[in-house]
mmCIF file of C-alpha atoms and ligand atoms in Angstrom:
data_model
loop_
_atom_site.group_PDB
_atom_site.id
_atom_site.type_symbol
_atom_site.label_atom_id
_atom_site.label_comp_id
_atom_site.label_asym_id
_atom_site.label_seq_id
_atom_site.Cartn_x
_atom_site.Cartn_y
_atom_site.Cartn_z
ATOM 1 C CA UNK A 2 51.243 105.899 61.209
ATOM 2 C CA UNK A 3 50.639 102.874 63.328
ATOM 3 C CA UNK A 4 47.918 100.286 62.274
ATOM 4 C CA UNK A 5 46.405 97.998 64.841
ATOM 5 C CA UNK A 6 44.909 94.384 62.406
ATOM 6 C CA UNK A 7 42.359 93.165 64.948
ATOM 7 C CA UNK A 8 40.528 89.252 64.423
ATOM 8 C CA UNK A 9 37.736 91.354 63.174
ATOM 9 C CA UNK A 10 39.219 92.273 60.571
ATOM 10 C CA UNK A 11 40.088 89.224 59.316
ATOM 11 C CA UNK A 12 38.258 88.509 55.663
ATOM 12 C CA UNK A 13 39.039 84.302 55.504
ATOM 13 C CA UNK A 14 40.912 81.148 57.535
ATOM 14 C CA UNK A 15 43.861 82.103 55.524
ATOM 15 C CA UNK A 16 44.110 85.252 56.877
ATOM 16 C CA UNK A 17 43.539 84.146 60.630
ATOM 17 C CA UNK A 18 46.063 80.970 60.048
ATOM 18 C CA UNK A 19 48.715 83.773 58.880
ATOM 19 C CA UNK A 20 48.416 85.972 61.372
ATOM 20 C CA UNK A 21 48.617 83.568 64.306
ATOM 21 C CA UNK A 22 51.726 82.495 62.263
ATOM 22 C CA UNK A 23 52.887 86.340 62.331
ATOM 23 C CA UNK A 24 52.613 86.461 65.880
ATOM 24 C CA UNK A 25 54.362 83.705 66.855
ATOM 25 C CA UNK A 26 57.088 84.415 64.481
ATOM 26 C CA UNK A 27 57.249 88.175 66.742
ATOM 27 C CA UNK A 28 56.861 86.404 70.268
ATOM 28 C CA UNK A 29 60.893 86.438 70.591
ATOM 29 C CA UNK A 30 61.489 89.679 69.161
ATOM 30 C CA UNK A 31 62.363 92.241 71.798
ATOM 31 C CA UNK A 32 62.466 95.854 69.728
ATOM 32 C CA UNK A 33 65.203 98.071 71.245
ATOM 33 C CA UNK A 34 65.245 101.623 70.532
ATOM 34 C CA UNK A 35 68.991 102.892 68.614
ATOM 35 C CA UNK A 36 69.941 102.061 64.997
ATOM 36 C CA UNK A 37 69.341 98.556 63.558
ATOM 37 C CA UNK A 38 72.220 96.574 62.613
ATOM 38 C CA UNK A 39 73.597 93.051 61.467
ATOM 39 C CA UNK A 40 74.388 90.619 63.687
ATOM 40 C CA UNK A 41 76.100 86.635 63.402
ATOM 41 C CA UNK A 42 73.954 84.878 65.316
ATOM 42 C CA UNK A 43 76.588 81.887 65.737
ATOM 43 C CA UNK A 44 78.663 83.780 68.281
ATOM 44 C CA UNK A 45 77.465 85.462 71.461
ATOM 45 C CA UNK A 46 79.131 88.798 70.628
ATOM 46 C CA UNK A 47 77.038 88.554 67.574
ATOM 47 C CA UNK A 48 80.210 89.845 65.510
ATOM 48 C CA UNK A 49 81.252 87.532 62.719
ATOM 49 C CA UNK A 50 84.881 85.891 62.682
ATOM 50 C CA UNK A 51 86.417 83.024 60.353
ATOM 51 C CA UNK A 52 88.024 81.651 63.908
ATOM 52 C CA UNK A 53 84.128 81.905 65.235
ATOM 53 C CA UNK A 54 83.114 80.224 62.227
ATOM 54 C CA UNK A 55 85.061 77.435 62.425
ATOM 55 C CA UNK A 56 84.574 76.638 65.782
ATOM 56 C CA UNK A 57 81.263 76.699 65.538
ATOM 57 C CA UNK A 58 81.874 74.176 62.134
ATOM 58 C CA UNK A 59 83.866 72.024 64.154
ATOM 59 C CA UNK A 60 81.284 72.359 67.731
ATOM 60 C CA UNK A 61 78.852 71.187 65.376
ATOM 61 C CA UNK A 62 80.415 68.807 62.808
ATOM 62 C CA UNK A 63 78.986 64.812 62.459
ATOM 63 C CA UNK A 64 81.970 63.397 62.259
ATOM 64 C CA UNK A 65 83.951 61.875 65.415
ATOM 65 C CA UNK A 66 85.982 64.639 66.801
ATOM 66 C CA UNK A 67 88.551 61.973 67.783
ATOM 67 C CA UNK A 68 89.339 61.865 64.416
ATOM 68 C CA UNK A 69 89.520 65.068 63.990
ATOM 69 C CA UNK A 70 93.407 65.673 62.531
ATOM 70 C CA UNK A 71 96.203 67.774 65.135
ATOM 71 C CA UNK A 72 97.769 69.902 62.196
ATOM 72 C CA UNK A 73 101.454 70.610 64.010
ATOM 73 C CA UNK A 74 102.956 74.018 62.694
ATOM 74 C CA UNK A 75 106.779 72.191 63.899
ATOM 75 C CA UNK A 76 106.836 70.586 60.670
ATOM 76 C CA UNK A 77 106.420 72.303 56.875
ATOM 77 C CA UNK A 78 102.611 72.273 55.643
ATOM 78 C CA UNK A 79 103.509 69.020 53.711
ATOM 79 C CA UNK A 80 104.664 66.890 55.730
ATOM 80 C CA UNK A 81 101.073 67.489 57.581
ATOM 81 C CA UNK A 82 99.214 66.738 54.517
ATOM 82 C CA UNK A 83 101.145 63.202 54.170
ATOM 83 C CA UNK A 84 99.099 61.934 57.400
ATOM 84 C CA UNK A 85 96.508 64.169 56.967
ATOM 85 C CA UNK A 86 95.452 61.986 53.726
ATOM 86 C CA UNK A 87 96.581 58.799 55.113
ATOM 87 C CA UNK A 88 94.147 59.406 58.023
ATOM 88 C CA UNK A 89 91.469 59.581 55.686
ATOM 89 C CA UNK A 90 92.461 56.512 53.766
ATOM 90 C CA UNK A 91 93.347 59.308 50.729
ATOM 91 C CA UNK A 92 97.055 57.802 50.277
ATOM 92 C CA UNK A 93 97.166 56.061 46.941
ATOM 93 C CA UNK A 94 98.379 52.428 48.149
ATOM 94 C CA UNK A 95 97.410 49.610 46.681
ATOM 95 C CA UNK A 96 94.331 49.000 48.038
ATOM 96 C CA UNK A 97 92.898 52.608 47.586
ATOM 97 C CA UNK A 98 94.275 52.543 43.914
ATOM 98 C CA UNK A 99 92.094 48.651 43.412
ATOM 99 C CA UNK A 100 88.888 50.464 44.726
ATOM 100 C CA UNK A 101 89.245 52.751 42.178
ATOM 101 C CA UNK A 102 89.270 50.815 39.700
ATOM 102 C CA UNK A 103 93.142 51.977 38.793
ATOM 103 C CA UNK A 104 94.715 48.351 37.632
ATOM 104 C CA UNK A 105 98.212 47.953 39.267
ATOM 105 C CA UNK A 106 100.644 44.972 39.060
ATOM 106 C CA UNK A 107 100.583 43.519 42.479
ATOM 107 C CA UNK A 108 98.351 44.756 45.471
ATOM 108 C CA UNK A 109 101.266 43.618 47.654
ATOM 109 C CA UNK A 110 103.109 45.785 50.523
ATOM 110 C CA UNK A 111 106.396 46.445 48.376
ATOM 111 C CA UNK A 112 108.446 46.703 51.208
ATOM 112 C CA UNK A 113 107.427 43.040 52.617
ATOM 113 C CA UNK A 114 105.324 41.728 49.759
ATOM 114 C CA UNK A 115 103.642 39.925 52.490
ATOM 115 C CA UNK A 116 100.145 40.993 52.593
ATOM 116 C CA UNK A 117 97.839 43.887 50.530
ATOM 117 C CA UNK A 118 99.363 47.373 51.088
ATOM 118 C CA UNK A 119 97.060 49.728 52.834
ATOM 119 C CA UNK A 120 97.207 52.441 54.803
ATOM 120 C CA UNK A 121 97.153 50.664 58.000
ATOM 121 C CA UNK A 122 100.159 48.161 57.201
ATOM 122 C CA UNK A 123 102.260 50.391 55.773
ATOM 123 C CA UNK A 124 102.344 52.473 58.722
ATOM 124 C CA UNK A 125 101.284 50.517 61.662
ATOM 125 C CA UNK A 126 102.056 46.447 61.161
ATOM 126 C CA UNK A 127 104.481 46.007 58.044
ATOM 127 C CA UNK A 128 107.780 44.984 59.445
ATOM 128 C CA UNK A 129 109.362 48.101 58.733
ATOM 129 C CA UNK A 130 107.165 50.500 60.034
ATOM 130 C CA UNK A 131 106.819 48.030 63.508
ATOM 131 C CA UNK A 132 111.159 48.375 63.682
ATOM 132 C CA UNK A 133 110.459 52.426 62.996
ATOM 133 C CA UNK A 134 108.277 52.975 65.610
ATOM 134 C CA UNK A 135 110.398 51.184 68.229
ATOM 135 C CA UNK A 136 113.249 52.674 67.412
ATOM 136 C CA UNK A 137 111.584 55.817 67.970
ATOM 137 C CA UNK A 138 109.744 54.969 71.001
ATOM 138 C CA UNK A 139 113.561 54.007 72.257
ATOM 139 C CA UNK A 140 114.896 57.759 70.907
ATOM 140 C CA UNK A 141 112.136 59.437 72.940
ATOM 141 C CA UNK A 142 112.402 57.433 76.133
ATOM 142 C CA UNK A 143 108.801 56.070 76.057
ATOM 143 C CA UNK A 144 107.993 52.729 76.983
ATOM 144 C CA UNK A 145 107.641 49.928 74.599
ATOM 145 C CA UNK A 146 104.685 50.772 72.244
ATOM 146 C CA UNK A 147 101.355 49.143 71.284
ATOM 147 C CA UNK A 148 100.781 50.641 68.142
ATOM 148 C CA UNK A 149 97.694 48.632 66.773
ATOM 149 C CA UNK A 150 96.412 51.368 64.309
ATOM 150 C CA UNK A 151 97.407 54.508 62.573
ATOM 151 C CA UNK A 152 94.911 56.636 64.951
ATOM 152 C CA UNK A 153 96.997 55.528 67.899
ATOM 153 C CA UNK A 154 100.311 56.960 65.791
ATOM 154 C CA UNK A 155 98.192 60.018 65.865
ATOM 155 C CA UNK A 156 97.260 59.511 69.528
ATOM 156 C CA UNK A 157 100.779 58.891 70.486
ATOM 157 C CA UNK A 158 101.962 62.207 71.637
ATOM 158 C CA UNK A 159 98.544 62.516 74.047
ATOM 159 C CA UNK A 160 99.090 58.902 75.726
ATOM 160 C CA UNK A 161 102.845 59.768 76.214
ATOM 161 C CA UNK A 162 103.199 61.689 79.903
ATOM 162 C CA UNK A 163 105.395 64.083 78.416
ATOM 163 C CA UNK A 164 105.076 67.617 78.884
ATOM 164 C CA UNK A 165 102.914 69.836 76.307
ATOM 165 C CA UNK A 166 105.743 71.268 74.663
ATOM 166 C CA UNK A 167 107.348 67.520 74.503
ATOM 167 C CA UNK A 168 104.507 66.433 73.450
ATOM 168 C CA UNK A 169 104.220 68.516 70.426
ATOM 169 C CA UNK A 170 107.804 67.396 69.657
ATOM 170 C CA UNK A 171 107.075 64.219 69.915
ATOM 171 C CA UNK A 172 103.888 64.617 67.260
ATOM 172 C CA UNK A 173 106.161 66.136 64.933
ATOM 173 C CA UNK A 174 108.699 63.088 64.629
ATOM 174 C CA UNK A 175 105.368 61.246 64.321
ATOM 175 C CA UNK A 176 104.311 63.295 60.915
ATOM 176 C CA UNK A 177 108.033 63.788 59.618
ATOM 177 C CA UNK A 178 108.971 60.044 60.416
ATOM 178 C CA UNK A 179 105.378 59.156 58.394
ATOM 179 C CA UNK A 180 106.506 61.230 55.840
ATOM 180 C CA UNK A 181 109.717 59.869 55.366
ATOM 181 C CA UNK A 182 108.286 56.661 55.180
ATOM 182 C CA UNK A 183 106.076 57.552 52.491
ATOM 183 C CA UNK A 184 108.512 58.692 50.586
ATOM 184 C CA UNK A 185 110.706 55.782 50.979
ATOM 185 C CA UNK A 186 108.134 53.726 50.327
ATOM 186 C CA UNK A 187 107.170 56.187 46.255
ATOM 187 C CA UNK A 188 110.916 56.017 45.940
ATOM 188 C CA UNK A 189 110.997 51.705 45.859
ATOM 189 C CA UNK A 190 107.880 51.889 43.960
ATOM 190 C CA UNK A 191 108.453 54.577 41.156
ATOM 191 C CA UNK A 192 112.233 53.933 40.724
ATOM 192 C CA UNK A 193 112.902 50.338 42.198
ATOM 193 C CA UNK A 194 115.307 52.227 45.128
ATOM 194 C CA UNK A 195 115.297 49.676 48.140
ATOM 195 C CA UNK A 196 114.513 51.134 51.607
ATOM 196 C CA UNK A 197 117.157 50.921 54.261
ATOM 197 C CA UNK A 198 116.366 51.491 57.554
ATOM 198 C CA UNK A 199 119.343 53.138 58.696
ATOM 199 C CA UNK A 200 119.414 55.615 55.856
ATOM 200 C CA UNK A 201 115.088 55.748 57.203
ATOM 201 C CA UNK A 202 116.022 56.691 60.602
ATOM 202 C CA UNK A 203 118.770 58.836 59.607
ATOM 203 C CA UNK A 204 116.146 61.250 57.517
ATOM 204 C CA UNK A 205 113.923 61.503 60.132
ATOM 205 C CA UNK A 206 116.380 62.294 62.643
ATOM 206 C CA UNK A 207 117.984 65.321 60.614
ATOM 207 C CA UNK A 208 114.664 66.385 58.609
ATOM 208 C CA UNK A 209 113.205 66.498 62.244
ATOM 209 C CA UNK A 210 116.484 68.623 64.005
ATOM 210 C CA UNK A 211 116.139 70.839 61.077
ATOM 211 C CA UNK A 212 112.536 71.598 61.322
ATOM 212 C CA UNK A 213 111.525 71.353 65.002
ATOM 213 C CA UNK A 214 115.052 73.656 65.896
ATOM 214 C CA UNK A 215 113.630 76.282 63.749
ATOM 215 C CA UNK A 216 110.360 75.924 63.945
ATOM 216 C CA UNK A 217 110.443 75.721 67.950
ATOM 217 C CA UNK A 218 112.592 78.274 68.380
ATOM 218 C CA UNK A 219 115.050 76.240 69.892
ATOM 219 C CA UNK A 220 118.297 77.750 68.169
ATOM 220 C CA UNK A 221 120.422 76.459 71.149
ATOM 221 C CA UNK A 222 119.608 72.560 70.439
ATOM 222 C CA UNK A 223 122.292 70.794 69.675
ATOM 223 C CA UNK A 224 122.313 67.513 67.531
ATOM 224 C CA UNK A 225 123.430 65.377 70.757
ATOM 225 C CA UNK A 226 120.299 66.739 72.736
ATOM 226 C CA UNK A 227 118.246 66.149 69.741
ATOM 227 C CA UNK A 228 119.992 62.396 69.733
ATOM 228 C CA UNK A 229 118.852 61.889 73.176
ATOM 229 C CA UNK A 230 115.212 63.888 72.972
ATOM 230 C CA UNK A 231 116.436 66.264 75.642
ATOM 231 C CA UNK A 232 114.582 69.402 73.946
HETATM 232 ZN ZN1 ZN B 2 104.706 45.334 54.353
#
């Protein structure tokens, strides 16, 4: 049985007030005859997906989508975490360890001892990291770098010309030669083992062949194509 509610048979204000509120509520509804069902109203096929979801997450997220970090599956899940956390400051130098309170002996780089270790010196202007990156940029034929922050270590591989598959490559030595780095750097830190660069470049250069060659697909690269970035 259907029931009609007419104004007249409206007892008080309240009553009126909710039923306007009622009918606006219905104005969109358009009743289709069939069986009713569940549908996600954050994707137009109105079927809900976890890739849906977090597009729609990252469509509609606050934050910059510039900074949004490029995880690159050419390199193990860890090595990806390593800039993943420096990116948001979450690396435990000196600096980040002081605004927590955590008391440590010197806030100084310990590779240069020249100036308060952060995130950004370690990897962008210690003296290290500035001979790193320009050896790099000489390995992968790209023209002498301006590397003023670790975003635009991130950004490298999209300012670079190269090719998308290149490209990727080139991200990846990014990530493994930041993890490397890192590493380095815990190694002089927890056990007092001095960083060498050649033994540096040498890691990322072989950690990188291993990974990328697998990882890529690219079974037939050889270590002298890797040595001159023809991949
Ligand atoms: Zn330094």
């Amino acid at each position: 049985m259907v029931g009609y509610v007419g104004y007249g048979d409206l007892t008080s204000y309240e009553e009126l007030e909710e039923l306007r509120g009622l009918l606006k509520l219905c104005e969109n509804v358009k009743l289709k005859a069939g069986e009713d069902m569940i549908c996600w109203s954050l994707d137009t096929t109105g079927s809900f997906t976890v890739k849906g979801l977090k597009r729609c997450i990252l469509e509609n997220s606050l934050s910059d989508p510039g900074e949004v970090f490029k995880w690159n599956r050419l390199v193990p899940k860890k090595v990806n975490f390593v800039s993943w956390r420096a990116s948001l400051s979450r690396l435990p130098t000196f600096d980040a360890l002081k605004k927590r309170n955590i008391p440590v002996l010197s806030d100084s780089c310990p590779i240069c001892g020249e100036i308060e270790e952060s995130v950004e010196h370690v990897f962008v202007s210690c003296g290290l990291a500035q001979i790193m990156w320009s050896i790099i940029a000489q390995w992968c034929n790209l023209p002498s770098l301006l590397i003023l922050s670790f975003r635009d270590v991130m950004d490298l591989h999209n300012f670079s010309s190269l090719p998308m598959e290149k490209a990727k490559i080139l991200h990846a030595i990014c990530l493994t030669a930041i993890w490397c780095l890192w590493k380095k750097r815990n190694e002089l830190v927890h056990s007092g083992i001095p960083i060498k660069l050649s033994t540096l470049l040498e890691e990322i250069k072989v950690l990188g062949y291993l990974w990328i060659k697998n990882r890529a697909k690219k079974y037939g690269l050889t270590w002298e194509d890797w040595c001159k970035f023809r991949v």
